[in-house]
PDB file of C-alpha atoms in Angstrom:
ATOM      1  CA  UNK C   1     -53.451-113.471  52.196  1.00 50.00           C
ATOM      2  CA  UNK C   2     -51.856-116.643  50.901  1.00 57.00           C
ATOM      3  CA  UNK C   3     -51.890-119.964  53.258  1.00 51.00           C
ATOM      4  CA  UNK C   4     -53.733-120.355  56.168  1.00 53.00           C
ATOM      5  CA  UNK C   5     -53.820-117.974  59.160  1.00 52.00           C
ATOM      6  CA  UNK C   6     -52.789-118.862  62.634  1.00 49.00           C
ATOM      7  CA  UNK C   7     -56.022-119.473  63.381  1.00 52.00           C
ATOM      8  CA  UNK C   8     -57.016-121.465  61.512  1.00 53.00           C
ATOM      9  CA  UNK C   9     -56.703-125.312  61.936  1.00 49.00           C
ATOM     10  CA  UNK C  10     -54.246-127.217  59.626  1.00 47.00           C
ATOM     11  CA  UNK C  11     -54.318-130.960  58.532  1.00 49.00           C
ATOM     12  CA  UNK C  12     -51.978-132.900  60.927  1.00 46.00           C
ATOM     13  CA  UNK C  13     -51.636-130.506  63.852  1.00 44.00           C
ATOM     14  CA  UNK C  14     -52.099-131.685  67.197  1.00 44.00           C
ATOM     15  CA  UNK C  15     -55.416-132.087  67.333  1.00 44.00           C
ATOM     16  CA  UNK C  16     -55.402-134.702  64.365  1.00 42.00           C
ATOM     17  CA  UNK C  17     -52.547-136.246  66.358  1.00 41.00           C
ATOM     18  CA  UNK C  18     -54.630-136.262  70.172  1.00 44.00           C
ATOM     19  CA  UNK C  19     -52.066-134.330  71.275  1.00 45.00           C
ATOM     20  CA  UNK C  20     -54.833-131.898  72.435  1.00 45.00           C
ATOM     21  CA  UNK C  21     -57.243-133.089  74.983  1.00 47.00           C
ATOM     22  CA  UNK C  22     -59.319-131.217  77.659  1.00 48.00           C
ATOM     23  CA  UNK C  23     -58.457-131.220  81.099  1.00 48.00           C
ATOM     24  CA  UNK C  24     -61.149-133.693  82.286  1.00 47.00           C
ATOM     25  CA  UNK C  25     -61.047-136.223  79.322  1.00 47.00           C
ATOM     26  CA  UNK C  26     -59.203-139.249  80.979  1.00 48.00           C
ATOM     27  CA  UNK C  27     -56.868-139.547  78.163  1.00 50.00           C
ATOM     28  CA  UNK C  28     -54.275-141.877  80.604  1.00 42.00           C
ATOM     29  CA  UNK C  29     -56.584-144.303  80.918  1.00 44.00           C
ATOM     30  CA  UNK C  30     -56.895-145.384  77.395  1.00 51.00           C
ATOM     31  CA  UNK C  31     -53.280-146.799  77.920  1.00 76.00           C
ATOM     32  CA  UNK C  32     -53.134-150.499  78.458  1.00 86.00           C
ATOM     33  CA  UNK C  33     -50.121-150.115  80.774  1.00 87.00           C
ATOM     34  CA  UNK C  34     -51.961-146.962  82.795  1.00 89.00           C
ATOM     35  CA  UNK C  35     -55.258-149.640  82.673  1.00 90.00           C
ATOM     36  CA  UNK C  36     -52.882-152.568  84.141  1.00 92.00           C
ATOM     37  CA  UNK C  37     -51.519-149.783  86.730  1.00 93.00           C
ATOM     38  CA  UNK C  38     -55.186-148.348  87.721  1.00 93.00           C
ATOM     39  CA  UNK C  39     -56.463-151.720  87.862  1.00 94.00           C
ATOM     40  CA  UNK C  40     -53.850-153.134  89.953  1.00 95.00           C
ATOM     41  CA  UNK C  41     -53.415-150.233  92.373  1.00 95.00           C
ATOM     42  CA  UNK C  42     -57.469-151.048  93.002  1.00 95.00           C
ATOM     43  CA  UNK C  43     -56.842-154.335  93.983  1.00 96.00           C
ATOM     44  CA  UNK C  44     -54.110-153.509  95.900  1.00 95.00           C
ATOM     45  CA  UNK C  45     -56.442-151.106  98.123  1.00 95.00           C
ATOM     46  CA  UNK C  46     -58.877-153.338  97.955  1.00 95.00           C
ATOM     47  CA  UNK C  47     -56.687-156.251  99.961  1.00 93.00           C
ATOM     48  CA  UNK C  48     -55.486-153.599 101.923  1.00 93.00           C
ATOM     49  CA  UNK C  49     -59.099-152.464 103.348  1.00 95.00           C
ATOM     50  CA  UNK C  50     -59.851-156.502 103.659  1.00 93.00           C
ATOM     51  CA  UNK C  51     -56.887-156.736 105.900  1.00 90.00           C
ATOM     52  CA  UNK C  52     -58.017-153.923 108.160  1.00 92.00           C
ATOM     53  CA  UNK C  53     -61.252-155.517 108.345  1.00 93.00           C
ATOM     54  CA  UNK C  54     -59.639-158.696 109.580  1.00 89.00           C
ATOM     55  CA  UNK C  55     -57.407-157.023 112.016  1.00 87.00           C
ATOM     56  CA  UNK C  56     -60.653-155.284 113.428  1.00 88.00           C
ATOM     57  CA  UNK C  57     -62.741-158.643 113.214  1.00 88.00           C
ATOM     58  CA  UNK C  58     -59.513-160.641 115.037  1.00 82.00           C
ATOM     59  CA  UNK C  59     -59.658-157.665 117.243  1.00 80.00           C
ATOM     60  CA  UNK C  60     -63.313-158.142 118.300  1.00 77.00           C
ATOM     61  CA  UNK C  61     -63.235-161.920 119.071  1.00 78.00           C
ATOM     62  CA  UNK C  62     -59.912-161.423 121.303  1.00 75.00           C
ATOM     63  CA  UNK C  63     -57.776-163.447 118.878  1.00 73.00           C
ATOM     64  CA  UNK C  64     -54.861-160.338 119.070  1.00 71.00           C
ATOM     65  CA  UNK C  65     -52.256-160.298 121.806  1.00 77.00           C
ATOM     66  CA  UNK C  66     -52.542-156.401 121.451  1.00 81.00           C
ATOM     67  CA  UNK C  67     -55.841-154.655 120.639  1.00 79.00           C
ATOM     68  CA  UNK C  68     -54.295-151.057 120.447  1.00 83.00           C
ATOM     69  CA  UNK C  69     -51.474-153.133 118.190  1.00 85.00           C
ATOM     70  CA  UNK C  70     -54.185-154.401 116.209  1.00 85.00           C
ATOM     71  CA  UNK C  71     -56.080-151.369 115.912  1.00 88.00           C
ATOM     72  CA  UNK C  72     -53.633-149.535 115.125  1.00 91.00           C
ATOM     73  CA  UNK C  73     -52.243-151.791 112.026  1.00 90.00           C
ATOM     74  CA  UNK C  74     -55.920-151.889 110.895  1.00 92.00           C
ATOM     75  CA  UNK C  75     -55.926-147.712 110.129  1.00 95.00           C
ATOM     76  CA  UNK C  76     -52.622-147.564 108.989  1.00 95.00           C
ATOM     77  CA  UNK C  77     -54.192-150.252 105.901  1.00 94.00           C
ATOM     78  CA  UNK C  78     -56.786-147.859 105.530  1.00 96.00           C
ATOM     79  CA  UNK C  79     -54.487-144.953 105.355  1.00 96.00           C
ATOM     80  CA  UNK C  80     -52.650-146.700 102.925  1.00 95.00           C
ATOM     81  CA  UNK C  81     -55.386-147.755 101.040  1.00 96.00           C
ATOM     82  CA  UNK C  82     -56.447-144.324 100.605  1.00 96.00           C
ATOM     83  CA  UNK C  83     -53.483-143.289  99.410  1.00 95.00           C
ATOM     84  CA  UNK C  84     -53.140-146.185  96.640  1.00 94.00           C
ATOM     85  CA  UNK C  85     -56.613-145.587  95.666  1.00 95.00           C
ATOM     86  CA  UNK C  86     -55.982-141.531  95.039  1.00 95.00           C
ATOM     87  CA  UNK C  87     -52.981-142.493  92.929  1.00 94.00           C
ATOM     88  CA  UNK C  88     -55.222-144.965  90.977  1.00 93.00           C
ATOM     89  CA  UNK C  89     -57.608-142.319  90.610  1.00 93.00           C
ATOM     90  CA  UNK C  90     -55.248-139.579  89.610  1.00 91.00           C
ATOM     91  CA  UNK C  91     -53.550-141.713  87.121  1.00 90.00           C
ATOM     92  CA  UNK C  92     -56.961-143.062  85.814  1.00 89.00           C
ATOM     93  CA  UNK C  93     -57.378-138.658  85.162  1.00 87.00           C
ATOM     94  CA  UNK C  94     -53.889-138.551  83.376  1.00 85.00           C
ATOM     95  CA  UNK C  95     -52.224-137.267  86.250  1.00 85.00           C
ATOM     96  CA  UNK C  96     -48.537-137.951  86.607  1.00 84.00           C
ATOM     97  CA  UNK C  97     -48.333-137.183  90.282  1.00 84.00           C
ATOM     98  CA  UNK C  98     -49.752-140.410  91.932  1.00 88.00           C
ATOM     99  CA  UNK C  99     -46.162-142.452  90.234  1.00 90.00           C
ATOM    100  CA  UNK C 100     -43.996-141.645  92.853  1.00 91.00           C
ATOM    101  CA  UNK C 101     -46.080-142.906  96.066  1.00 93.00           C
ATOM    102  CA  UNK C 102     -47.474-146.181  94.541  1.00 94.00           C
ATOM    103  CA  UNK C 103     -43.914-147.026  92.798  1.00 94.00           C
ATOM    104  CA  UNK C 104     -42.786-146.760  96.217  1.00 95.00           C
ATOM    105  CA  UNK C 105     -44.844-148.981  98.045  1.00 95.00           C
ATOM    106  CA  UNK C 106     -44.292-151.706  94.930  1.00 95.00           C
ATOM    107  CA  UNK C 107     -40.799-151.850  95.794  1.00 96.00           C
ATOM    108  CA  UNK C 108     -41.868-151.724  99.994  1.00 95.00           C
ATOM    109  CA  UNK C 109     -44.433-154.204  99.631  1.00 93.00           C
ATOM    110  CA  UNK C 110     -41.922-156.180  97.262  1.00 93.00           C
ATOM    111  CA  UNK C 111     -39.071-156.319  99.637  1.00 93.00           C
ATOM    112  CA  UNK C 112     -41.542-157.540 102.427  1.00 90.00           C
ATOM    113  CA  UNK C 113     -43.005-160.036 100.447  1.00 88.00           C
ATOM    114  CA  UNK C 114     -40.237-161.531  99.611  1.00 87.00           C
ATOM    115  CA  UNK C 115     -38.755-161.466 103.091  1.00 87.00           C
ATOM    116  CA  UNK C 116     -41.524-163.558 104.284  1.00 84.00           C
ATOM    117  CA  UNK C 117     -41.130-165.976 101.405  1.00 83.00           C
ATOM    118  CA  UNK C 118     -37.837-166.394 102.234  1.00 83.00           C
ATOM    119  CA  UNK C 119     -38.325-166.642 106.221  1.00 82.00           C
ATOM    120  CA  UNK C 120     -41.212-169.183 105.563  1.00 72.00           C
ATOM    121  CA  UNK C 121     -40.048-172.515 107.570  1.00 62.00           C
ATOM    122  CA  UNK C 122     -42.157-173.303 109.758  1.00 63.00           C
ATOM    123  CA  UNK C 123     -44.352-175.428 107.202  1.00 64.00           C
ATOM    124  CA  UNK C 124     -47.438-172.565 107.355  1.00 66.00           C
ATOM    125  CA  UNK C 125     -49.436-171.448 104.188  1.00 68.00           C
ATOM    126  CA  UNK C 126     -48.871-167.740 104.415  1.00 76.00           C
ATOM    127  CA  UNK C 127     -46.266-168.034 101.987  1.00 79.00           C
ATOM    128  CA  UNK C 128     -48.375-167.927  99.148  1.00 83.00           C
ATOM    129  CA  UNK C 129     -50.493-164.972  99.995  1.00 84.00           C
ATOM    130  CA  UNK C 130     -46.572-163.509 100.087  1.00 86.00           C
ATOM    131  CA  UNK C 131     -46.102-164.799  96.656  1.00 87.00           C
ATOM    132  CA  UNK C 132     -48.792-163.223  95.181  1.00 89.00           C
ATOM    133  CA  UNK C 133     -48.278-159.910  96.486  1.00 90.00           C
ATOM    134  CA  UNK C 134     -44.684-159.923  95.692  1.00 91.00           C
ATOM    135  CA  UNK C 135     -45.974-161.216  91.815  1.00 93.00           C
ATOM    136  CA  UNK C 136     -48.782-158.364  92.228  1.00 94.00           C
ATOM    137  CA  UNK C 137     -46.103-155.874  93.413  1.00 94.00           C
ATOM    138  CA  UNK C 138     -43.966-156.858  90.592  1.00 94.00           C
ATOM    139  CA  UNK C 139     -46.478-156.788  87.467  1.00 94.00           C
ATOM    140  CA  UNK C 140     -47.468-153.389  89.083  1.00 94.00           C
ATOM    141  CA  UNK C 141     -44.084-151.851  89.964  1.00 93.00           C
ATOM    142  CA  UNK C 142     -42.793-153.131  86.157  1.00 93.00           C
ATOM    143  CA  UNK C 143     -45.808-151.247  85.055  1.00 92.00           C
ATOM    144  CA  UNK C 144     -45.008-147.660  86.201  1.00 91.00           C
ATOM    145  CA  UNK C 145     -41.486-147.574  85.633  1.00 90.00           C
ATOM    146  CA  UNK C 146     -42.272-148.267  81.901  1.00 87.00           C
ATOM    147  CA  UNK C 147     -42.186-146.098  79.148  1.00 83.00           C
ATOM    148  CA  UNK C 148     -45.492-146.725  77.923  1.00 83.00           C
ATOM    149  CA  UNK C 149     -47.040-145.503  81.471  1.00 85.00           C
ATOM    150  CA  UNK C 150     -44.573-142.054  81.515  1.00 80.00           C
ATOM    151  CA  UNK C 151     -45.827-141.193  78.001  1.00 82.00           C
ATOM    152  CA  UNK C 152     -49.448-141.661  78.787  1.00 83.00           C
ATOM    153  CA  UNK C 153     -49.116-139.355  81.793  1.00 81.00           C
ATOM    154  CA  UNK C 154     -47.339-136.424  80.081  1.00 74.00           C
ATOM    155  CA  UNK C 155     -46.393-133.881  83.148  1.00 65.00           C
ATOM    156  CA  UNK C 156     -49.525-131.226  83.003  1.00 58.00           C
ATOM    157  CA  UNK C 157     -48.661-127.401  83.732  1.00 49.00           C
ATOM    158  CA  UNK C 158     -51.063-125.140  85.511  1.00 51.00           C
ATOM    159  CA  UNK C 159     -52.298-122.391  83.267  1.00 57.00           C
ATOM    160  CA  UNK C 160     -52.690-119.880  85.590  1.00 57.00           C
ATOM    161  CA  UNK C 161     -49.134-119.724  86.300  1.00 50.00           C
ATOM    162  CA  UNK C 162     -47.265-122.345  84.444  1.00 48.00           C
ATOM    163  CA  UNK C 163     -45.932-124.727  87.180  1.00 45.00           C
ATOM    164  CA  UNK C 164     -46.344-128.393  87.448  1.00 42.00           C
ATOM    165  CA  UNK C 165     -49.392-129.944  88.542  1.00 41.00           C
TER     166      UNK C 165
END
């Protein structure tokens, strides 16, 4: 038999390339863009759980005109939270899937922050906490709609039967 077999491996397939990995190696994480991304979806849960802890704490010292208002805000930051910090940890796995959600709450949290910005006359300092969320939402948002984050979360297909993951 002349050249090698199927088989066998040859210099400069995939596998000399990384285009093979196993499914649990993290491979999306060694991208500086999916880093930036997992990194800043973190701190983005991680505000969001501080706020619900404030809401609760205002809550508890009768500082909110509507406890159930309050209460309610508080879980829905959790909820969301959660939700930032599966796409962080999906992506961190070289998942694809958790894009969608936490692109669209860059361009919600965006809009709002800038809306508050904008609204900001009466001389308070919440305006800046808005301007660093917006700049947060921004960086992060710019992030995952690059081309550097799609290509470091190629779409994975189930091998049982061959649909998207």
């Amino acid at each position: 038999m002349v050249g090698p077999s199927a088989n066998q491996q040859r210099p400069g397939g995939p596998e000399d390339r990384g285009g093979s990995r196993g499914s649990d190696e993290p491979v999306g994480a060694a991208a500086p863009a999916v880093r930036l991304v997992v990194v800043g979806l973190g701190v983005e849960a991680l505000l969001l759980v501080a706020v619900a802890l404030l809401y609760v704490v205002g809550t508890g010292e009768g500082l909110a005109a509507s406890a159930g208002l309050a209460v309610g805000t508080a879980v829905l930051a959790v909820a969301l939270a959660a939700l930032l910090g599966g796409c962080a940890v999906g992506m961190a796995r070289g998942r694809r899937r958790g894009r969608a959600p936490a692109l669209v709450w860059q361009l919600l949290q965006l809009l709002v922050a800038v809306q508050v910005v904008l609204a900001e006359t009466s001389g308070s300092s919440t305006w800046w906490a808005a301007l660093g969320v917006a700049a947060l939402a921004a960086v992060v948002g710019l992030a995952l709609a690059s081309g550097a984050v799609t290509r470091a979360l190629p779409a994975v297909r189930s091998e049982e039967d061959g649909t998207l993951l």
